[in-house]
mmCIF file of C-alpha atoms in Angstrom:
data_model
loop_
_atom_site.group_PDB
_atom_site.id
_atom_site.type_symbol
_atom_site.label_atom_id
_atom_site.label_comp_id
_atom_site.label_asym_id
_atom_site.label_seq_id
_atom_site.Cartn_x
_atom_site.Cartn_y
_atom_site.Cartn_z
ATOM 1 C CA MET A 176 172.622 38.635 -111.254
ATOM 2 C CA CYS A 177 168.928 39.557 -110.918
ATOM 3 C CA ARG A 178 169.788 43.211 -111.560
ATOM 4 C CA MET A 179 171.730 42.240 -114.664
ATOM 5 C CA LYS A 180 168.746 40.273 -115.929
ATOM 6 C CA SER A 181 166.397 43.219 -115.379
ATOM 7 C CA ASN A 182 168.907 45.504 -117.170
ATOM 8 C CA PHE A 183 168.993 43.041 -120.040
ATOM 9 C CA LEU A 184 165.191 42.940 -120.308
ATOM 10 C CA THR A 185 164.915 46.735 -120.137
ATOM 11 C CA LEU A 186 167.489 47.118 -122.908
ATOM 12 C CA LYS A 187 165.715 44.501 -124.996
ATOM 13 C CA SER A 188 162.381 46.321 -124.711
ATOM 14 C CA ILE A 189 164.080 49.650 -125.566
ATOM 15 C CA ARG A 190 165.606 48.021 -128.647
ATOM 16 C CA VAL A 191 162.186 46.738 -129.740
ATOM 17 C CA GLY A 192 160.849 50.288 -129.315
ATOM 18 C CA PHE A 193 163.687 51.660 -131.444
ATOM 19 C CA ASP A 194 163.016 48.961 -134.060
ATOM 20 C CA ILE A 195 159.373 49.991 -134.343
ATOM 21 C CA ILE A 196 160.275 53.707 -134.575
ATOM 22 C CA THR A 197 162.946 52.962 -137.220
ATOM 23 C CA ALA A 198 160.524 50.897 -139.323
ATOM 24 C CA PHE A 199 157.836 53.596 -139.093
ATOM 25 C CA MET A 200 160.262 56.376 -140.050
ATOM 26 C CA MET A 201 161.666 54.374 -142.966
ATOM 27 C CA LEU A 202 158.148 53.813 -144.242
ATOM 28 C CA LEU A 203 157.430 57.534 -143.959
ATOM 29 C CA ILE A 204 160.661 58.496 -145.759
ATOM 30 C CA CYS A 205 160.051 55.946 -148.514
ATOM 31 C CA SER A 206 156.580 57.357 -149.135
ATOM 32 C CA PHE A 207 157.967 60.927 -149.200
ATOM 33 C CA ILE A 208 160.709 59.920 -151.636
ATOM 34 C CA ALA A 209 158.208 58.109 -153.867
ATOM 35 C CA MET A 210 155.933 61.149 -153.832
ATOM 36 C CA ASN A 211 158.801 63.532 -154.704
ATOM 37 C CA VAL A 212 160.168 61.282 -157.443
ATOM 38 C CA PHE A 213 156.675 60.997 -158.921
ATOM 39 C CA THR A 214 156.158 64.787 -159.033
ATOM 40 C CA ILE A 215 159.685 65.500 -160.343
ATOM 41 C CA TRP A 216 159.294 62.805 -163.013
ATOM 42 C CA HIS A 217 155.969 64.107 -164.289
ATOM 43 C CA LYS A 218 156.514 67.859 -164.016
ATOM 44 C CA PRO A 219 160.306 68.447 -164.127
ATOM 45 C CA LYS A 220 160.017 72.149 -165.014
ATOM 46 C CA GLU A 221 157.330 73.130 -162.552
ATOM 47 C CA VAL A 222 158.572 74.659 -159.310
ATOM 48 C CA ILE A 223 156.268 75.892 -156.585
ATOM 49 C CA GLY A 224 157.830 77.661 -153.655
ATOM 50 C CA VAL A 225 157.722 80.536 -151.206
ATOM 51 C CA ALA A 226 159.865 83.676 -151.491
ATOM 52 C CA ALA A 227 160.379 86.772 -149.371
ATOM 53 C CA ILE A 228 160.167 90.110 -151.188
ATOM 54 C CA HIS A 229 162.095 92.998 -149.616
ATOM 55 C CA PRO A 230 161.403 96.478 -151.060
ATOM 56 C CA ASP A 231 164.596 98.337 -151.956
ATOM 57 C CA LYS A 232 163.597 101.804 -150.749
ATOM 58 C CA GLU A 233 160.277 102.055 -148.957
ATOM 59 C CA THR A 234 158.688 99.663 -146.560
ATOM 60 C CA ILE A 235 155.419 98.013 -147.539
ATOM 61 C CA LEU A 236 152.450 99.717 -145.920
ATOM 62 C CA PHE A 237 148.981 98.330 -145.302
ATOM 63 C CA ASN A 238 145.920 100.362 -146.244
ATOM 64 C CA GLU A 239 143.882 98.965 -143.382
ATOM 65 C CA ASN A 240 144.633 99.617 -139.702
ATOM 66 C CA LEU A 241 146.072 96.742 -137.786
ATOM 67 C CA VAL A 242 144.225 96.538 -134.464
ATOM 68 C CA SER A 243 145.581 94.730 -131.475
ATOM 69 C CA ASP A 244 143.383 92.333 -129.508
ATOM 70 C CA GLY A 245 144.916 93.525 -126.232
ATOM 71 C CA GLN A 246 143.170 96.371 -124.339
ATOM 72 C CA ASN A 247 144.758 99.843 -124.080
ATOM 73 C CA VAL A 248 147.672 98.840 -126.265
ATOM 74 C CA ASP A 249 148.796 100.856 -129.290
ATOM 75 C CA LEU A 250 150.584 98.879 -131.926
ATOM 76 C CA LYS A 251 152.454 100.158 -134.956
ATOM 77 C CA ILE A 252 153.231 97.305 -137.285
ATOM 78 C CA GLN A 253 155.525 97.758 -140.273
ATOM 79 C CA PRO A 254 156.174 94.556 -142.171
ATOM 80 C CA LYS A 255 159.729 94.254 -143.452
ATOM 81 C CA TYR A 256 158.935 91.894 -146.275
ATOM 82 C CA LEU A 257 156.144 90.086 -148.047
ATOM 83 C CA GLU A 258 155.931 86.351 -148.246
ATOM 84 C CA VAL A 259 154.696 85.243 -151.651
ATOM 85 C CA GLU A 260 154.071 81.938 -153.359
ATOM 86 C CA TYR A 261 155.467 81.493 -156.845
ATOM 87 C CA ASP A 262 154.848 78.993 -159.583
ATOM 88 C CA LEU A 263 157.464 78.453 -162.295
ATOM 89 C CA ASN A 264 156.423 76.205 -165.141
ATOM 90 C CA PHE A 265 157.979 77.805 -168.160
ATOM 91 C CA ALA A 266 161.696 77.828 -167.314
ATOM 92 C CA HIS A 267 164.157 76.857 -170.061
ATOM 93 C CA ASN A 268 166.839 74.955 -168.205
ATOM 94 C CA SER A 269 165.131 71.951 -166.681
ATOM 95 C CA THR A 270 168.253 70.168 -165.328
ATOM 96 C CA SER A 271 169.059 72.894 -162.811
ATOM 97 C CA LEU A 272 165.392 72.949 -161.790
ATOM 98 C CA VAL A 273 165.374 69.190 -161.277
ATOM 99 C CA PHE A 274 168.552 69.476 -159.204
ATOM 100 C CA TYR A 275 166.957 72.281 -157.180
ATOM 101 C CA ARG A 276 163.813 70.238 -156.600
ATOM 102 C CA ILE A 277 165.786 67.179 -155.499
ATOM 103 C CA LEU A 278 167.768 69.331 -153.043
ATOM 104 C CA THR A 279 164.576 70.967 -151.733
ATOM 105 C CA ALA A 280 162.854 67.591 -151.325
ATOM 106 C CA PHE A 281 165.942 66.278 -149.514
ATOM 107 C CA THR A 282 166.016 69.314 -147.207
ATOM 108 C CA LEU A 283 162.312 69.052 -146.431
ATOM 109 C CA ASN A 284 162.862 65.451 -145.305
ATOM 110 C CA LEU A 285 166.204 66.228 -143.683
ATOM 111 C CA SER A 286 164.868 66.376 -140.112
ATOM 112 C CA LEU A 287 163.234 63.005 -140.627
ATOM 113 C CA LEU A 288 166.406 61.515 -142.136
ATOM 114 C CA PHE A 289 168.475 63.002 -139.318
ATOM 115 C CA SER A 290 166.126 61.554 -136.666
ATOM 116 C CA LEU A 291 166.182 58.180 -138.438
ATOM 117 C CA PHE A 292 169.988 58.185 -138.464
ATOM 118 C CA ILE A 293 170.137 59.005 -134.734
ATOM 119 C CA VAL A 294 167.516 56.368 -133.831
ATOM 120 C CA PHE A 295 169.311 53.773 -136.004
ATOM 121 C CA GLN A 296 172.712 54.462 -134.415
ATOM 122 C CA LEU A 297 171.245 54.357 -130.891
ATOM 123 C CA ARG A 298 169.512 51.092 -131.775
ATOM 124 C CA ASN A 299 172.856 49.666 -132.982
ATOM 125 C CA ILE A 300 174.584 50.745 -129.772
ATOM 126 C CA ILE A 301 171.893 49.076 -127.645
ATOM 127 C CA ASN A 302 172.037 45.979 -129.858
ATOM 128 C CA SER A 303 175.821 45.676 -129.484
ATOM 129 C CA VAL A 304 175.548 46.073 -125.683
ATOM 130 C CA LEU A 305 172.846 43.370 -125.619
ATOM 131 C CA LYS A 306 174.991 40.995 -127.724
ATOM 132 C CA GLU A 307 178.035 41.525 -125.502
ATOM 133 C CA MET A 308 175.951 41.032 -122.354
ATOM 134 C CA LYS A 309 174.518 37.826 -123.777
ATOM 135 C CA HIS A 310 177.901 36.352 -124.734
ATOM 136 C CA LYS A 311 180.267 37.656 -122.068
ATOM 137 C CA GLY A 312 177.718 38.193 -119.305
ATOM 138 C CA LYS A 313 179.458 41.181 -117.697
ATOM 139 C CA SER A 314 177.659 44.261 -116.401
ATOM 140 C CA LEU A 315 176.219 47.030 -118.587
ATOM 141 C CA SER A 316 179.043 49.565 -118.018
ATOM 142 C CA HIS A 317 181.615 47.119 -119.452
ATOM 143 C CA HIS A 318 180.138 47.188 -122.951
ATOM 144 C CA VAL A 319 178.667 50.661 -123.571
ATOM 145 C CA PHE A 320 181.972 52.304 -124.472
ATOM 146 C CA SER A 321 183.471 49.757 -126.842
ATOM 147 C CA ARG A 322 185.496 50.869 -129.864
ATOM 148 C CA LYS A 323 182.609 50.233 -132.274
ATOM 149 C CA ASN A 324 180.183 52.231 -130.138
ATOM 150 C CA ILE A 325 182.652 55.105 -129.924
ATOM 151 C CA GLN A 326 182.718 55.090 -133.743
ATOM 152 C CA ARG A 327 178.891 55.172 -133.809
ATOM 153 C CA LEU A 328 178.829 58.110 -131.378
ATOM 154 C CA ARG A 329 181.365 59.842 -133.632
ATOM 155 C CA TYR A 330 179.015 59.376 -136.619
ATOM 156 C CA LEU A 331 176.225 60.987 -134.570
ATOM 157 C CA ALA A 332 178.451 63.983 -133.813
ATOM 158 C CA PHE A 333 179.324 64.383 -137.512
ATOM 159 C CA ALA A 334 175.612 64.169 -138.392
ATOM 160 C CA PHE A 335 174.956 67.061 -135.975
ATOM 161 C CA ILE A 336 177.634 69.122 -137.766
ATOM 162 C CA LEU A 337 176.477 68.183 -141.290
ATOM 163 C CA PHE A 338 172.773 68.915 -140.646
ATOM 164 C CA PRO A 339 173.005 72.755 -140.744
ATOM 165 C CA LEU A 340 175.498 72.610 -143.621
ATOM 166 C CA ILE A 341 172.983 70.742 -145.806
ATOM 167 C CA GLU A 342 170.322 73.250 -144.759
ATOM 168 C CA LEU A 343 172.745 76.003 -145.808
ATOM 169 C CA SER A 344 173.200 74.424 -149.238
ATOM 170 C CA ALA A 345 169.412 74.360 -149.695
ATOM 171 C CA TYR A 346 169.235 78.042 -148.662
ATOM 172 C CA TRP A 347 171.991 78.847 -151.154
ATOM 173 C CA ALA A 348 170.215 76.905 -153.951
ATOM 174 C CA ASP A 349 166.941 78.652 -153.100
ATOM 175 C CA ASN A 350 168.542 82.096 -153.418
ATOM 176 C CA LEU A 351 170.291 81.112 -156.642
ATOM 177 C CA LEU A 352 167.007 79.983 -158.214
ATOM 178 C CA LEU A 353 165.139 83.116 -157.109
ATOM 179 C CA GLU A 354 167.943 85.353 -158.384
ATOM 180 C CA ARG A 355 167.780 83.659 -161.762
ATOM 181 C CA TYR A 356 164.055 83.270 -162.360
ATOM 182 C CA VAL A 357 162.163 85.719 -160.115
ATOM 183 C CA LYS A 358 162.997 89.366 -160.793
ATOM 184 C CA ILE A 359 160.776 92.250 -159.650
ATOM 185 C CA THR A 360 162.027 95.819 -160.178
ATOM 186 C CA GLY A 361 162.526 97.846 -157.010
ATOM 187 C CA THR A 362 162.533 94.769 -154.798
ATOM 188 C CA LYS A 363 164.944 92.157 -153.578
ATOM 189 C CA VAL A 364 163.617 88.610 -153.791
ATOM 190 C CA MET A 365 165.162 86.257 -151.260
ATOM 191 C CA SER A 366 164.673 82.850 -149.753
ATOM 192 C CA VAL A 367 162.005 82.787 -147.079
ATOM 193 C CA LEU A 368 164.419 80.833 -144.923
ATOM 194 C CA ALA A 369 166.803 83.295 -143.262
ATOM 195 C CA LEU A 370 170.396 82.425 -142.435
ATOM 196 C CA ALA A 371 169.631 82.859 -138.738
ATOM 197 C CA ASP A 372 166.839 80.267 -139.007
ATOM 198 C CA LEU A 373 169.310 77.507 -139.865
ATOM 199 C CA SER A 374 170.189 75.143 -137.018
ATOM 200 C CA TRP A 375 173.640 76.566 -136.297
ATOM 201 C CA ASP A 376 173.426 75.442 -132.670
ATOM 202 C CA TYR A 377 173.614 71.846 -133.911
ATOM 203 C CA ILE A 378 177.246 72.471 -134.930
ATOM 204 C CA LEU A 379 178.049 73.492 -131.351
ATOM 205 C CA ILE A 380 176.299 70.372 -130.022
ATOM 206 C CA GLY A 381 178.261 68.251 -132.524
ATOM 207 C CA LEU A 382 181.582 69.827 -131.504
ATOM 208 C CA VAL A 383 180.854 69.341 -127.789
ATOM 209 C CA PHE A 384 179.865 65.747 -128.600
ATOM 210 C CA ILE A 385 183.158 65.160 -130.468
ATOM 211 C CA ILE A 386 185.198 66.547 -127.558
ATOM 212 C CA LEU A 387 183.299 64.316 -125.085
ATOM 213 C CA ILE A 388 183.785 61.269 -127.330
ATOM 214 C CA GLU A 389 187.518 61.969 -127.631
ATOM 215 C CA VAL A 390 187.782 62.286 -123.829
ATOM 216 C CA ILE A 391 185.932 58.967 -123.380
ATOM 217 C CA HIS A 392 188.100 57.374 -126.098
ATOM 218 C CA LYS A 393 191.279 58.516 -124.356
ATOM 219 C CA GLY A 394 189.872 57.286 -121.023
ATOM 220 C CA ILE A 395 189.156 53.842 -122.489
ATOM 221 C CA ALA A 396 192.671 53.635 -123.972
ATOM 222 C CA LEU A 397 194.202 54.545 -120.578
ATOM 223 C CA GLN A 398 191.939 52.059 -118.786
ATOM 224 C CA GLU A 399 192.889 49.322 -121.267
ATOM 225 C CA GLU A 400 196.579 50.086 -120.858
ATOM 226 C CA ASN A 401 196.234 50.052 -117.081
ATOM 227 C CA ASP A 402 194.307 46.771 -117.186
ATOM 228 C CA LEU A 403 196.990 45.161 -119.336
ATOM 229 C CA THR A 404 199.918 46.368 -117.242
ATOM 230 C CA VAL A 405 201.177 43.522 -115.085
ATOM 231 C CA MET B 82 208.238 47.100 -136.153
ATOM 232 C CA GLY B 83 209.415 44.118 -134.178
ATOM 233 C CA THR B 84 207.678 42.560 -131.190
ATOM 234 C CA ILE B 85 208.605 41.504 -127.696
ATOM 235 C CA ILE B 86 208.064 37.790 -127.050
ATOM 236 C CA VAL B 87 207.437 36.673 -123.474
ATOM 237 C CA ASN B 88 209.159 33.360 -122.726
ATOM 238 C CA LEU B 89 207.734 33.055 -119.237
ATOM 239 C CA ASP B 90 206.192 29.645 -119.957
ATOM 240 C CA VAL B 91 209.612 28.286 -121.023
ATOM 241 C CA MET B 92 211.255 29.497 -117.808
ATOM 242 C CA MET B 93 208.365 28.181 -115.715
ATOM 243 C CA ALA B 94 208.686 24.784 -117.381
ATOM 244 C CA LYS B 95 212.469 24.786 -116.749
ATOM 245 C CA ARG B 96 211.914 25.552 -113.052
ATOM 246 C CA LYS B 97 208.913 23.148 -112.952
ATOM 247 C CA MET B 98 206.674 25.810 -111.466
ATOM 248 C CA SER B 99 202.938 26.186 -112.052
ATOM 249 C CA LEU B 100 201.222 29.474 -112.874
ATOM 250 C CA ASN B 101 199.345 29.571 -109.566
ATOM 251 C CA GLU B 102 202.502 28.844 -107.573
ATOM 252 C CA LEU B 103 204.437 31.627 -109.299
ATOM 253 C CA ALA B 104 201.501 34.013 -108.933
ATOM 254 C CA SER B 105 201.281 33.417 -105.204
ATOM 255 C CA LYS B 106 205.080 33.784 -104.791
ATOM 256 C CA ILE B 107 205.315 37.114 -106.626
ATOM 257 C CA ASP B 108 202.056 38.334 -105.095
ATOM 258 C CA ILE B 109 199.998 39.046 -108.252
ATOM 259 C CA THR B 110 196.768 37.417 -109.352
ATOM 260 C CA ALA B 111 196.790 34.344 -111.602
ATOM 261 C CA PRO B 112 194.697 36.053 -114.360
ATOM 262 C CA ASN B 113 197.225 38.927 -114.513
ATOM 263 C CA LEU B 114 200.124 36.501 -114.747
ATOM 264 C CA SER B 115 198.235 34.639 -117.454
ATOM 265 C CA ILE B 116 197.922 37.918 -119.423
ATOM 266 C CA LEU B 117 201.719 38.264 -119.207
ATOM 267 C CA LYS B 118 202.326 34.620 -120.118
ATOM 268 C CA THR B 119 200.081 34.707 -123.190
ATOM 269 C CA GLY B 120 201.709 37.905 -124.466
ATOM 270 C CA LYS B 121 198.560 40.047 -124.149
ATOM 271 C CA ALA B 122 200.191 42.457 -121.688
ATOM 272 C CA LYS B 123 200.933 45.964 -122.925
ATOM 273 C CA ALA B 124 203.447 46.805 -120.178
ATOM 274 C CA ILE B 125 205.277 45.199 -117.272
ATOM 275 C CA ARG B 126 206.270 46.929 -114.032
ATOM 276 C CA PHE B 127 209.910 46.756 -112.940
ATOM 277 C CA SER B 128 208.712 45.489 -109.552
ATOM 278 C CA THR B 129 206.894 42.549 -111.228
ATOM 279 C CA LEU B 130 209.909 41.766 -113.418
ATOM 280 C CA THR B 131 212.218 41.894 -110.389
ATOM 281 C CA ALA B 132 209.944 39.542 -108.452
ATOM 282 C CA ILE B 133 209.707 37.068 -111.369
ATOM 283 C CA CYS B 134 213.492 37.073 -111.895
ATOM 284 C CA GLN B 135 214.013 36.591 -108.139
ATOM 285 C CA VAL B 136 211.610 33.647 -107.905
ATOM 286 C CA LEU B 137 212.661 31.950 -111.174
ATOM 287 C CA ASN B 138 216.336 32.769 -110.559
ATOM 288 C CA CYS B 139 216.906 34.147 -114.065
ATOM 289 C CA GLN B 140 217.721 37.337 -115.977
ATOM 290 C CA PRO B 141 215.098 39.614 -117.667
ATOM 291 C CA GLY B 142 216.566 38.530 -121.025
ATOM 292 C CA ASP B 143 215.560 34.944 -120.264
ATOM 293 C CA ILE B 144 211.917 36.018 -120.023
ATOM 294 C CA LEU B 145 211.736 38.736 -122.675
ATOM 295 C CA GLU B 146 212.989 38.438 -126.226
ATOM 296 C CA TYR B 147 212.899 40.931 -129.122
ATOM 297 C CA LYS B 148 211.906 39.500 -132.493
ATOM 298 C CA GLU B 149 212.004 41.318 -135.840
ATOM 299 C CA CYS B 150 208.969 41.062 -138.092
ATOM 300 C CA ALA B 151 209.277 39.471 -141.533
ATOM 301 C CA ASN B 152 208.567 42.866 -143.166
ATOM 302 C CA ASP B 153 211.370 44.551 -141.211
ATOM 303 C CA LEU B 154 213.861 41.887 -142.273
ATOM 304 C CA SER B 155 213.014 42.304 -145.957
ATOM 305 C CA GLU B 156 213.623 46.070 -145.688
#
């Protein structure tokens, strides 16, 4: 009984912690959204971004020597591309630019949104366990894997899978914009974000998560059936 | 899809037997027998059914009944 009470108090304090983190993150996201909406509203045609410029034939060479800080080490550095900042404020089609800017703003805040979603779902799981413990008074293990919590864990898994896909859409939009507006002869202008930089491993984590959830779900169904067999 | 109705309470009333008495005679716990009586059970073992029929001196059909749903009847 005493152990149950201490478990209950620990969970309650964790939930309060999650509440504070959720409130802080929501505040942060709201301020980011307000900032982005303000800039898009006032300058819909202006786009400032970073692009990678790959030369078509020759590699870019530096005039100065690049010296290593390490002793007795010879270094030959050949940069593959240049990272440049661009500023578009004279484009004709403003709707596509606005769409691009919304997508970019969304992607920039994606990690924050993703973290908020995870924290919120975990908070809900802890809250449901606390409610069940308060009303039914059984131990912690009885309530963690309820049907609703399984659904919440499933949402988390889908969020892990969706995260890199949204990043991919931003990468695709970035390339599309650069292809359309930034053209330099003899070079290939691409998004500074490479395909390999996207969080592909999140998909694997999400898939493993889904498999685990399905196993737990099946286990719960079997346990329920066994419990209700007389 | 129809449902199976458990008429255990009717048979128990006919034999004037309490839940605890029946539970102790067929060697299962009273909460488990209550699950069966209230129709919450998902399955019943043949051994349990045999023991109930033996103690209540009845047939399985006296305890279990199949009932069609209203939707099934309209079809």
